[in-house]
Short mmCIF file of C-alpha atoms in Angstrom, two decimals:
data_model
loop_
_atom_site.label_atom_id
_atom_site.label_comp_id
_atom_site.label_asym_id
_atom_site.label_seq_id
_atom_site.Cartn_x
_atom_site.Cartn_y
_atom_site.Cartn_z
CA UNK R 1 -19.37 162.01 319.46
CA UNK R 2 -18.89 158.59 321.11
CA UNK R 3 -20.74 155.60 319.71
CA UNK R 4 -23.16 154.71 322.51
CA UNK R 5 -24.82 151.40 323.23
CA UNK R 6 -27.99 150.73 321.24
CA UNK R 7 -31.18 151.25 323.30
CA UNK R 8 -32.82 148.14 321.80
CA UNK R 9 -31.11 145.93 324.36
CA UNK R 10 -28.84 144.01 321.98
CA UNK R 11 -25.69 145.11 323.82
CA UNK R 12 -24.17 146.36 320.55
CA UNK R 13 -23.05 149.84 319.56
CA UNK R 14 -25.73 151.99 317.87
CA UNK R 15 -23.76 152.10 314.60
CA UNK R 16 -23.66 148.30 314.43
CA UNK R 17 -27.32 147.80 315.33
CA UNK R 18 -30.44 149.95 314.97
CA UNK R 19 -28.41 153.04 314.11
CA UNK R 20 -27.12 151.58 310.85
CA UNK R 21 -27.76 153.80 307.87
CA UNK R 22 -31.20 153.26 306.44
CA UNK R 23 -32.36 151.04 309.30
CA UNK R 24 -35.60 151.85 311.11
CA UNK R 25 -36.10 150.67 314.67
CA UNK R 26 -38.82 148.00 314.89
CA UNK R 27 -40.52 148.76 318.20
CA UNK R 28 -41.86 145.22 318.52
CA UNK R 29 -38.39 143.73 317.96
CA UNK R 30 -36.99 146.35 320.34
CA UNK R 31 -39.27 144.91 323.02
CA UNK R 32 -38.13 141.34 322.32
CA UNK R 33 -34.45 142.27 322.35
CA UNK R 34 -34.85 144.04 325.64
CA UNK R 35 -36.62 140.98 327.07
CA UNK R 36 -33.83 138.75 325.76
CA UNK R 37 -31.17 140.94 327.31
CA UNK R 38 -32.91 140.91 330.69
CA UNK R 39 -33.40 137.15 330.50
CA UNK R 40 -29.71 136.58 329.79
CA UNK R 41 -28.79 138.66 332.84
CA UNK R 42 -31.24 136.79 335.07
CA UNK R 43 -29.94 133.42 333.87
CA UNK R 44 -26.35 134.44 334.57
CA UNK R 45 -27.24 135.65 338.07
CA UNK R 46 -29.16 132.44 338.75
CA UNK R 47 -26.26 130.21 337.63
CA UNK R 48 -23.86 132.30 339.72
CA UNK R 49 -25.87 131.74 342.91
CA UNK R 50 -23.96 130.28 345.85
CA UNK R 51 -26.18 127.18 345.90
CA UNK R 52 -24.54 126.09 342.62
CA UNK R 53 -20.92 126.76 343.62
CA UNK R 54 -19.99 123.15 344.34
CA UNK R 55 -21.88 121.88 341.31
CA UNK R 56 -20.17 124.46 339.12
CA UNK R 57 -16.74 123.17 340.21
CA UNK R 58 -17.76 119.60 339.39
CA UNK R 59 -19.11 120.74 336.02
CA UNK R 60 -15.98 122.73 335.26
CA UNK R 61 -13.75 119.72 335.87
CA UNK R 62 -16.05 117.59 333.70
CA UNK R 63 -16.09 120.17 330.88
CA UNK R 64 -12.30 120.51 330.67
CA UNK R 65 -11.51 116.84 331.33
CA UNK R 66 -12.43 115.79 327.77
CA UNK R 67 -9.99 118.25 326.22
CA UNK R 68 -6.36 117.62 325.39
CA UNK R 69 -4.68 119.22 328.38
CA UNK R 70 -1.80 120.42 326.20
CA UNK R 71 -4.27 122.45 324.15
CA UNK R 72 -6.36 124.24 326.75
CA UNK R 73 -6.03 126.83 329.43
CA UNK R 74 -8.91 126.60 331.90
CA UNK R 75 -8.39 130.31 332.64
CA UNK R 76 -8.88 131.30 328.99
CA UNK R 77 -11.67 133.90 328.81
CA UNK R 78 -13.33 132.44 325.71
CA UNK R 79 -13.31 128.88 327.06
CA UNK R 80 -14.67 130.05 330.40
CA UNK R 81 -17.46 131.90 328.61
CA UNK R 82 -18.33 128.78 326.64
CA UNK R 83 -18.17 126.68 329.80
CA UNK R 84 -20.58 128.99 331.61
CA UNK R 85 -23.01 128.88 328.68
CA UNK R 86 -22.81 125.07 328.60
CA UNK R 87 -23.33 124.97 332.38
CA UNK R 88 -26.59 126.89 331.97
CA UNK R 89 -28.03 125.21 328.88
CA UNK R 90 -26.68 121.63 328.74
CA UNK R 91 -25.23 120.42 332.05
CA UNK R 92 -27.77 118.43 334.02
CA UNK R 93 -28.18 118.39 337.78
CA UNK R 94 -30.44 115.51 338.78
CA UNK R 95 -31.69 115.16 335.20
CA UNK R 96 -32.54 118.84 334.69
CA UNK R 97 -30.54 121.73 333.26
CA UNK R 98 -30.13 125.05 335.06
CA UNK R 99 -32.31 126.77 332.52
CA UNK R 100 -35.07 124.25 333.28
CA UNK R 101 -34.72 124.88 337.02
CA UNK R 102 -34.78 128.60 336.32
CA UNK R 103 -38.11 128.31 334.49
CA UNK R 104 -39.63 127.19 337.81
CA UNK R 105 -38.35 130.22 339.68
CA UNK R 106 -41.11 132.61 338.61
CA UNK R 107 -40.88 136.41 338.49
CA UNK R 108 -40.71 136.47 334.69
CA UNK R 109 -42.52 138.69 332.21
CA UNK R 110 -44.71 137.13 329.55
CA UNK R 111 -42.03 137.83 326.90
CA UNK R 112 -39.31 136.24 329.05
CA UNK R 113 -41.45 133.14 329.63
CA UNK R 114 -42.01 132.74 325.90
CA UNK R 115 -38.32 133.15 325.13
CA UNK R 116 -37.37 130.76 327.90
CA UNK R 117 -39.49 127.94 326.48
CA UNK R 118 -37.66 128.25 323.15
CA UNK R 119 -34.24 128.62 324.75
CA UNK R 120 -34.67 125.46 326.84
CA UNK R 121 -34.59 123.32 323.68
CA UNK R 122 -31.91 125.33 321.84
CA UNK R 123 -28.85 123.17 321.17
CA UNK R 124 -25.37 124.04 320.01
CA UNK R 125 -24.64 122.70 316.55
CA UNK R 126 -22.13 123.04 313.75
CA UNK R 127 -23.10 125.64 311.17
CA UNK R 128 -21.60 126.76 307.89
CA UNK R 129 -21.97 130.35 306.73
CA UNK R 130 -23.85 130.42 303.42
CA UNK R 131 -24.28 134.17 303.02
CA UNK R 132 -23.23 137.37 304.79
CA UNK R 133 -25.05 140.61 304.00
CA UNK R 134 -23.40 144.01 304.23
CA UNK R 135 -25.68 145.04 307.10
CA UNK R 136 -26.35 142.36 309.69
CA UNK R 137 -27.98 139.29 308.12
CA UNK R 138 -26.14 135.96 308.19
CA UNK R 139 -27.56 132.84 306.53
CA UNK R 140 -26.35 129.57 308.06
CA UNK R 141 -26.77 125.88 307.32
CA UNK R 142 -26.97 123.44 310.21
CA UNK R 143 -24.47 120.77 309.12
CA UNK R 144 -25.84 118.28 311.64
CA UNK R 145 -29.61 118.64 311.20
CA UNK R 146 -29.73 120.07 307.68
CA UNK R 147 -31.81 123.16 308.43
CA UNK R 148 -31.14 126.75 307.40
CA UNK R 149 -31.41 129.67 309.78
CA UNK R 150 -30.87 133.42 309.63
CA UNK R 151 -29.14 135.42 312.35
CA UNK R 152 -29.06 139.21 312.62
CA UNK R 153 -25.83 140.45 314.12
CA UNK R 154 -24.11 143.65 313.02
CA UNK R 155 -20.85 142.74 314.77
CA UNK R 156 -20.63 139.15 313.55
CA UNK R 157 -20.92 140.17 309.88
CA UNK R 158 -17.61 141.95 310.29
CA UNK R 159 -15.91 138.71 311.35
CA UNK R 160 -17.65 135.95 309.37
CA UNK R 161 -17.17 135.00 305.73
CA UNK R 162 -18.96 132.61 303.43
CA UNK R 163 -17.82 129.06 304.10
CA UNK R 164 -16.76 129.57 307.72
CA UNK R 165 -17.62 126.75 310.13
CA UNK R 166 -18.73 127.50 313.68
CA UNK R 167 -20.11 125.67 316.70
CA UNK R 168 -22.82 127.90 318.14
CA UNK R 169 -26.14 127.95 319.96
CA UNK R 170 -28.72 130.13 318.22
CA UNK R 171 -31.43 131.71 320.36
CA UNK R 172 -34.81 132.91 319.11
CA UNK R 173 -35.52 136.53 320.08
CA UNK R 174 -38.89 137.60 318.69
CA UNK R 175 -38.76 137.46 314.92
CA UNK R 176 -34.95 137.41 314.89
CA UNK R 177 -32.27 134.97 316.01
CA UNK R 178 -29.11 135.75 317.96
CA UNK R 179 -25.90 133.90 318.80
CA UNK R 180 -25.89 132.90 322.46
CA UNK R 181 -22.18 133.65 322.94
CA UNK R 182 -18.95 134.30 321.09
CA UNK R 183 -17.18 131.44 319.38
CA UNK R 184 -14.22 130.06 317.55
CA UNK R 185 -14.62 130.03 313.77
CA UNK R 186 -12.97 127.35 311.67
CA UNK R 187 -12.06 127.41 307.97
CA UNK R 188 -14.17 125.65 305.32
CA UNK R 189 -11.43 123.03 304.84
CA UNK R 190 -12.22 121.59 308.27
CA UNK R 191 -15.85 120.74 307.38
CA UNK R 192 -15.48 117.14 306.22
CA UNK R 193 -13.22 116.22 309.12
CA UNK R 194 -15.58 117.72 311.69
CA UNK R 195 -18.76 116.17 310.29
CA UNK R 196 -17.17 112.71 309.99
CA UNK R 197 -16.06 112.93 313.62
CA UNK R 198 -19.51 114.07 314.79
CA UNK R 199 -21.34 111.32 312.87
CA UNK R 200 -19.03 108.64 314.25
CA UNK R 201 -19.46 109.92 317.80
CA UNK R 202 -23.23 110.12 317.35
CA UNK R 203 -23.42 106.51 316.16
CA UNK R 204 -21.53 105.39 319.28
CA UNK R 205 -23.85 107.50 321.45
CA UNK R 206 -27.02 106.07 319.91
CA UNK R 207 -25.65 102.52 320.18
CA UNK R 208 -25.36 103.07 323.93
CA UNK R 209 -28.49 105.15 324.55
CA UNK R 210 -30.82 104.06 321.76
CA UNK R 211 -33.24 106.39 319.93
CA UNK R 212 -31.00 106.54 316.87
CA UNK R 213 -31.29 109.77 314.91
CA UNK R 214 -32.33 111.86 317.91
CA UNK R 215 -29.92 114.75 317.43
CA UNK R 216 -31.50 116.83 320.18
CA UNK R 217 -30.39 114.50 322.97
CA UNK R 218 -26.98 113.93 321.40
CA UNK R 219 -26.23 117.63 321.00
CA UNK R 220 -27.22 118.28 324.62
CA UNK R 221 -25.39 115.36 326.22
CA UNK R 222 -22.23 115.67 324.11
CA UNK R 223 -22.03 119.48 323.93
CA UNK R 224 -18.85 119.50 326.04
CA UNK R 225 -17.27 116.91 323.71
CA UNK R 226 -18.12 119.04 320.68
CA UNK R 227 -16.50 122.05 322.37
CA UNK R 228 -13.38 119.93 322.85
CA UNK R 229 -13.49 118.97 319.17
CA UNK R 230 -13.53 122.65 318.19
CA UNK R 231 -10.47 123.35 320.34
CA UNK R 232 -8.68 120.36 318.82
CA UNK R 233 -9.51 121.32 315.24
CA UNK R 234 -8.65 124.94 315.99
CA UNK R 235 -5.19 123.89 317.13
CA UNK R 236 -4.70 121.81 313.98
CA UNK R 237 -5.62 124.74 311.74
CA UNK R 238 -3.70 127.31 313.75
CA UNK R 239 -6.78 129.25 314.90
CA UNK R 240 -6.22 131.46 317.93
CA UNK R 241 -8.58 131.26 320.89
CA UNK R 242 -8.01 134.93 321.63
CA UNK R 243 -10.19 137.87 320.65
CA UNK R 244 -8.08 140.92 319.90
CA UNK R 245 -11.02 143.06 318.77
CA UNK R 246 -12.62 145.01 321.59
CA UNK R 247 -16.10 144.68 320.15
CA UNK R 248 -15.56 141.46 318.21
CA UNK R 249 -17.60 138.38 318.97
CA UNK R 250 -15.90 135.68 316.94
CA UNK R 251 -12.39 134.31 316.74
CA UNK R 252 -11.70 133.80 313.05
CA UNK R 253 -9.00 131.74 311.30
CA UNK R 254 -7.11 134.74 309.95
CA UNK R 255 -3.90 133.87 311.83
CA UNK R 256 -2.56 131.07 309.66
CA UNK R 257 -5.53 128.78 309.25
CA UNK R 258 -3.50 126.70 306.79
CA UNK R 259 -0.77 126.15 309.40
CA UNK R 260 -0.34 122.51 310.26
CA UNK R 261 -2.86 120.23 308.62
CA UNK R 262 -3.27 121.96 305.24
CA UNK R 263 0.48 122.03 304.65
CA UNK R 264 0.91 118.47 305.87
CA UNK R 265 -1.86 117.26 303.54
CA UNK R 266 -0.21 119.11 300.65
CA UNK R 267 3.17 117.52 301.41
CA UNK R 268 1.71 114.02 301.68
CA UNK R 269 -0.31 114.33 298.46
CA UNK R 270 2.50 115.85 296.40
CA UNK R 271 5.11 113.47 297.80
CA UNK R 272 2.98 110.66 296.39
CA UNK R 273 2.49 112.54 293.10
CA UNK R 274 6.18 113.30 292.60
CA UNK R 275 7.21 109.76 293.58
CA UNK R 276 5.28 108.67 290.48
CA UNK R 277 6.34 111.72 288.42
CA UNK R 278 10.08 111.01 288.70
CA UNK R 279 9.53 107.55 287.18
CA UNK R 280 7.30 108.63 284.28
CA UNK R 281 8.90 109.06 280.80
CA UNK R 282 8.71 112.66 279.54
CA UNK R 283 8.98 114.04 275.99
CA UNK R 284 10.97 117.04 277.22
CA UNK R 285 13.57 114.58 278.49
CA UNK R 286 13.67 112.62 275.22
CA UNK R 287 11.54 109.83 276.60
CA UNK R 288 13.55 109.40 279.77
CA UNK R 289 12.15 109.55 283.26
CA UNK R 290 13.40 112.37 285.56
CA UNK R 291 15.21 109.73 287.61
CA UNK R 292 16.99 108.44 284.52
CA UNK R 293 17.77 111.97 283.31
CA UNK R 294 19.35 112.87 286.64
CA UNK R 295 22.18 110.41 285.93
CA UNK R 296 23.67 112.50 283.11
CA UNK R 297 25.00 116.07 283.01
CA UNK R 298 22.74 117.04 280.11
CA UNK R 299 19.74 115.47 281.80
CA UNK R 300 20.43 117.30 285.07
CA UNK R 301 20.62 120.63 283.22
CA UNK R 302 17.18 120.01 281.66
CA UNK R 303 15.80 118.96 285.02
CA UNK R 304 17.12 122.16 286.62
CA UNK R 305 15.27 124.23 284.03
CA UNK R 306 12.11 122.19 284.57
CA UNK R 307 12.30 122.51 288.35
CA UNK R 308 12.89 126.25 288.11
CA UNK R 309 9.54 126.57 286.32
CA UNK R 310 7.85 124.41 288.95
CA UNK R 311 9.53 126.57 291.59
CA UNK R 312 7.91 129.72 290.20
CA UNK R 313 4.48 128.11 290.59
CA UNK R 314 5.15 127.02 294.17
CA UNK R 315 6.63 130.43 295.05
CA UNK R 316 3.45 132.13 293.77
CA UNK R 317 1.35 129.83 295.96
CA UNK R 318 3.53 130.61 298.98
CA UNK R 319 3.26 134.35 298.45
CA UNK R 320 -0.54 134.02 298.44
CA UNK R 321 -0.37 132.25 301.80
CA UNK R 322 -1.51 128.95 300.26
CA UNK R 323 -0.02 125.52 301.03
CA UNK R 324 2.93 124.92 298.72
CA UNK R 325 5.39 122.15 297.98
CA UNK R 326 9.01 122.36 299.08
CA UNK R 327 10.89 121.40 295.92
CA UNK R 328 14.02 120.65 297.93
CA UNK R 329 12.25 117.35 298.69
CA UNK R 330 12.13 116.58 294.98
CA UNK R 331 15.74 117.68 294.45
CA UNK R 332 16.85 115.27 297.15
CA UNK R 333 15.00 112.42 295.45
CA UNK R 334 16.79 113.25 292.19
CA UNK R 335 20.10 114.08 293.95
CA UNK R 336 20.18 117.50 292.35
CA UNK R 337 21.98 120.50 293.90
CA UNK R 338 20.00 123.61 294.76
CA UNK R 339 19.79 125.98 291.80
CA UNK R 340 21.29 129.51 292.07
CA UNK R 341 17.79 130.99 291.70
CA UNK R 342 16.45 128.84 294.50
CA UNK R 343 19.37 129.66 296.80
CA UNK R 344 18.64 133.37 296.41
CA UNK R 345 15.00 133.01 297.40
CA UNK R 346 15.25 130.56 300.26
CA UNK R 347 16.20 132.97 303.02
CA UNK R 348 17.89 132.07 306.29
CA UNK R 349 19.56 128.64 306.50
CA UNK R 350 17.86 127.38 303.30
CA UNK R 351 14.50 127.76 305.02
CA UNK R 352 11.76 129.06 302.68
CA UNK R 353 10.46 132.01 304.61
CA UNK R 354 8.61 133.53 301.65
CA UNK R 355 5.05 132.74 302.75
CA UNK R 356 5.26 135.05 305.76
CA UNK R 357 7.73 137.37 307.47
CA UNK R 358 9.65 134.53 309.11
CA UNK R 359 12.90 136.47 309.27
CA UNK R 360 10.95 139.28 310.94
CA UNK R 361 9.88 136.84 313.65
CA UNK R 362 13.48 135.77 314.12
CA UNK R 363 14.53 139.40 314.53
CA UNK R 364 11.78 140.00 317.10
CA UNK R 365 12.86 136.90 319.02
CA UNK R 366 16.44 138.14 319.16
CA UNK R 367 15.39 141.66 320.15
CA UNK R 368 13.02 140.42 322.83
CA UNK R 369 15.50 138.06 324.44
CA UNK R 370 18.18 140.75 324.44
CA UNK R 371 15.85 143.18 326.21
CA UNK R 372 14.99 140.52 328.78
CA UNK R 373 18.66 139.70 329.37
CA UNK R 374 18.53 136.19 327.87
CA UNK R 375 21.22 136.56 325.20
CA UNK R 376 22.48 133.00 325.67
CA UNK R 377 19.08 131.63 324.61
CA UNK R 378 18.86 133.49 321.29
CA UNK R 379 20.47 130.76 319.17
CA UNK R 380 18.25 128.03 320.60
CA UNK R 381 15.10 130.13 320.18
CA UNK R 382 15.83 131.05 316.54
CA UNK R 383 16.67 127.43 315.73
CA UNK R 384 13.37 126.32 317.26
CA UNK R 385 11.50 128.89 315.15
CA UNK R 386 13.30 127.81 311.97
CA UNK R 387 12.41 124.17 312.62
CA UNK R 388 8.77 124.91 313.38
CA UNK R 389 8.24 127.34 310.49
CA UNK R 390 9.80 124.93 307.98
CA UNK R 391 7.38 122.21 309.09
CA UNK R 392 4.15 124.13 309.70
CA UNK R 393 4.50 127.00 307.19
CA UNK R 394 2.32 129.35 309.26
CA UNK R 395 0.89 132.50 307.67
CA UNK R 396 0.11 135.42 309.93
CA UNK R 397 -0.37 139.15 310.35
CA UNK R 398 1.26 139.55 313.75
CA UNK R 399 4.86 138.28 313.86
CA UNK R 400 5.11 139.41 317.48
CA UNK R 401 2.62 136.72 318.53
CA UNK R 402 4.91 134.03 317.15
CA UNK R 403 8.07 135.61 318.58
CA UNK R 404 6.44 135.63 322.01
CA UNK R 405 5.28 132.02 321.63
CA UNK R 406 8.79 130.85 320.72
CA UNK R 407 10.33 132.67 323.67
CA UNK R 408 7.71 131.16 325.96
CA UNK R 409 8.33 127.68 324.49
CA UNK R 410 12.08 127.95 325.08
CA UNK R 411 11.49 129.15 328.64
CA UNK R 412 9.21 126.16 329.33
CA UNK R 413 11.73 123.74 327.84
CA UNK R 414 14.43 125.14 330.12
CA UNK R 415 12.17 125.16 333.15
CA UNK R 416 12.30 128.95 333.49
CA UNK R 417 9.08 130.05 335.20
CA UNK R 418 10.05 133.73 335.28
CA UNK R 419 8.85 134.34 331.73
CA UNK R 420 5.06 134.62 331.65
CA UNK R 421 2.62 134.94 328.80
CA UNK R 422 1.05 138.13 330.16
CA UNK R 423 4.44 139.88 330.23
CA UNK R 424 5.22 138.74 326.69
CA UNK R 425 1.77 139.90 325.59
CA UNK R 426 2.53 143.40 326.89
CA UNK R 427 5.98 143.41 325.28
CA UNK R 428 4.70 142.44 321.81
CA UNK R 429 1.27 144.10 322.06
CA UNK R 430 -0.67 140.90 321.45
CA UNK R 431 -3.09 138.88 323.57
CA UNK R 432 -1.89 136.21 326.01
CA UNK R 433 -4.41 133.77 324.54
CA UNK R 434 -2.89 134.18 321.08
CA UNK R 435 0.54 133.38 322.51
CA UNK R 436 -0.95 130.35 324.26
CA UNK R 437 -2.55 129.10 321.04
CA UNK R 438 0.67 129.54 319.05
CA UNK R 439 2.67 127.86 321.81
CA UNK R 440 0.37 124.83 321.70
CA UNK R 441 0.78 124.67 317.92
CA UNK R 442 4.57 124.68 318.31
CA UNK R 443 4.41 121.91 320.93
CA UNK R 444 2.16 119.72 318.79
CA UNK R 445 4.19 120.17 315.61
CA UNK R 446 7.59 119.65 317.24
CA UNK R 447 6.27 117.16 319.83
CA UNK R 448 7.67 119.18 322.69
CA UNK R 449 6.98 118.52 326.34
CA UNK R 450 7.25 122.05 327.71
#
């Protein structure tokens, strides 16, 4: 029997809402959810009225103008959804938002009027997930204002994990709270970077506008900037803007959230550590430093044994999908040859492909280009993938999304406009937005101008 939509008005499937095992429908909350659903529809219809067409175009240009144009696609479904929500709640036309104009329109039920008053002052903010229940309850901390809030969402609990960071607007619906729209979820490691950026931007805003500490005005006036920050951070952490789940609401950092920044931070930190390590005397080397030991045959043999043990640790980290250190860097510092054990585990062209199925991506690239009749581009495409993967160390579940992104990157570099993301998405059974996100990551890492 098909899973029908829940009659409470949440827009969710029965099994993910009031039909969950052991859950009893609260008739009062049913009434509020229905009112909230009707109010959302009325707001959307109001914002879509022809009298706002010209203003919507101005707002759209303003919304996307603050984003890095290499990172965004103004036709991306998720970004358009977030733009439309911002246009309703935050964008001001002659000092009033659309939702404030709508409140003057009349023809609202008493429940809708009550909800509307609360929604008019609801601001998007950065939240961290503190707790996720097995049913539908999510406990969040507002990282900007310091409050805690609970949201009930049977779909979101399937996507969110403790520690996740998200930029969302939370709407009061009766005794419950709901997310106003879908969103991009960032990993916990991005928290300090995001908050430091927000606090700096807020200080600059208050210096210009006064009323220091008034987060309400800041979060309204800079909502489009905060959206741009999420897109930027998402690209750094390799988070896709796509939503492959038919019923999913959030875009989570499952596709290689350590790609890029986490690996770069690891390399920088351990480069500094090993620069000191190679000049520190060690008992195992009879009081010599690794640099001194590397100058003798006996010392090099001991160093090889030592580095093999270090290599096992780094290999274990790579297999877990964690950032790891490329010991070939250390071997170059010590002028040591690659060990036989290391040569066996490095994969294609001495590139450590152990943290993900990198050779599988290369095979998909070759197969795809052959099917498309682009055999002469195979070598260039595989070389581009090897270079990117050795630098970014992406982890992923869908190698096809990366194969498609590489093919698209090569096509852009060669000025071939015949290869389109939608066609590649069909070929590899992935979303076009995922290809777009991966393509942007490749361009940023390799500094390409596609």
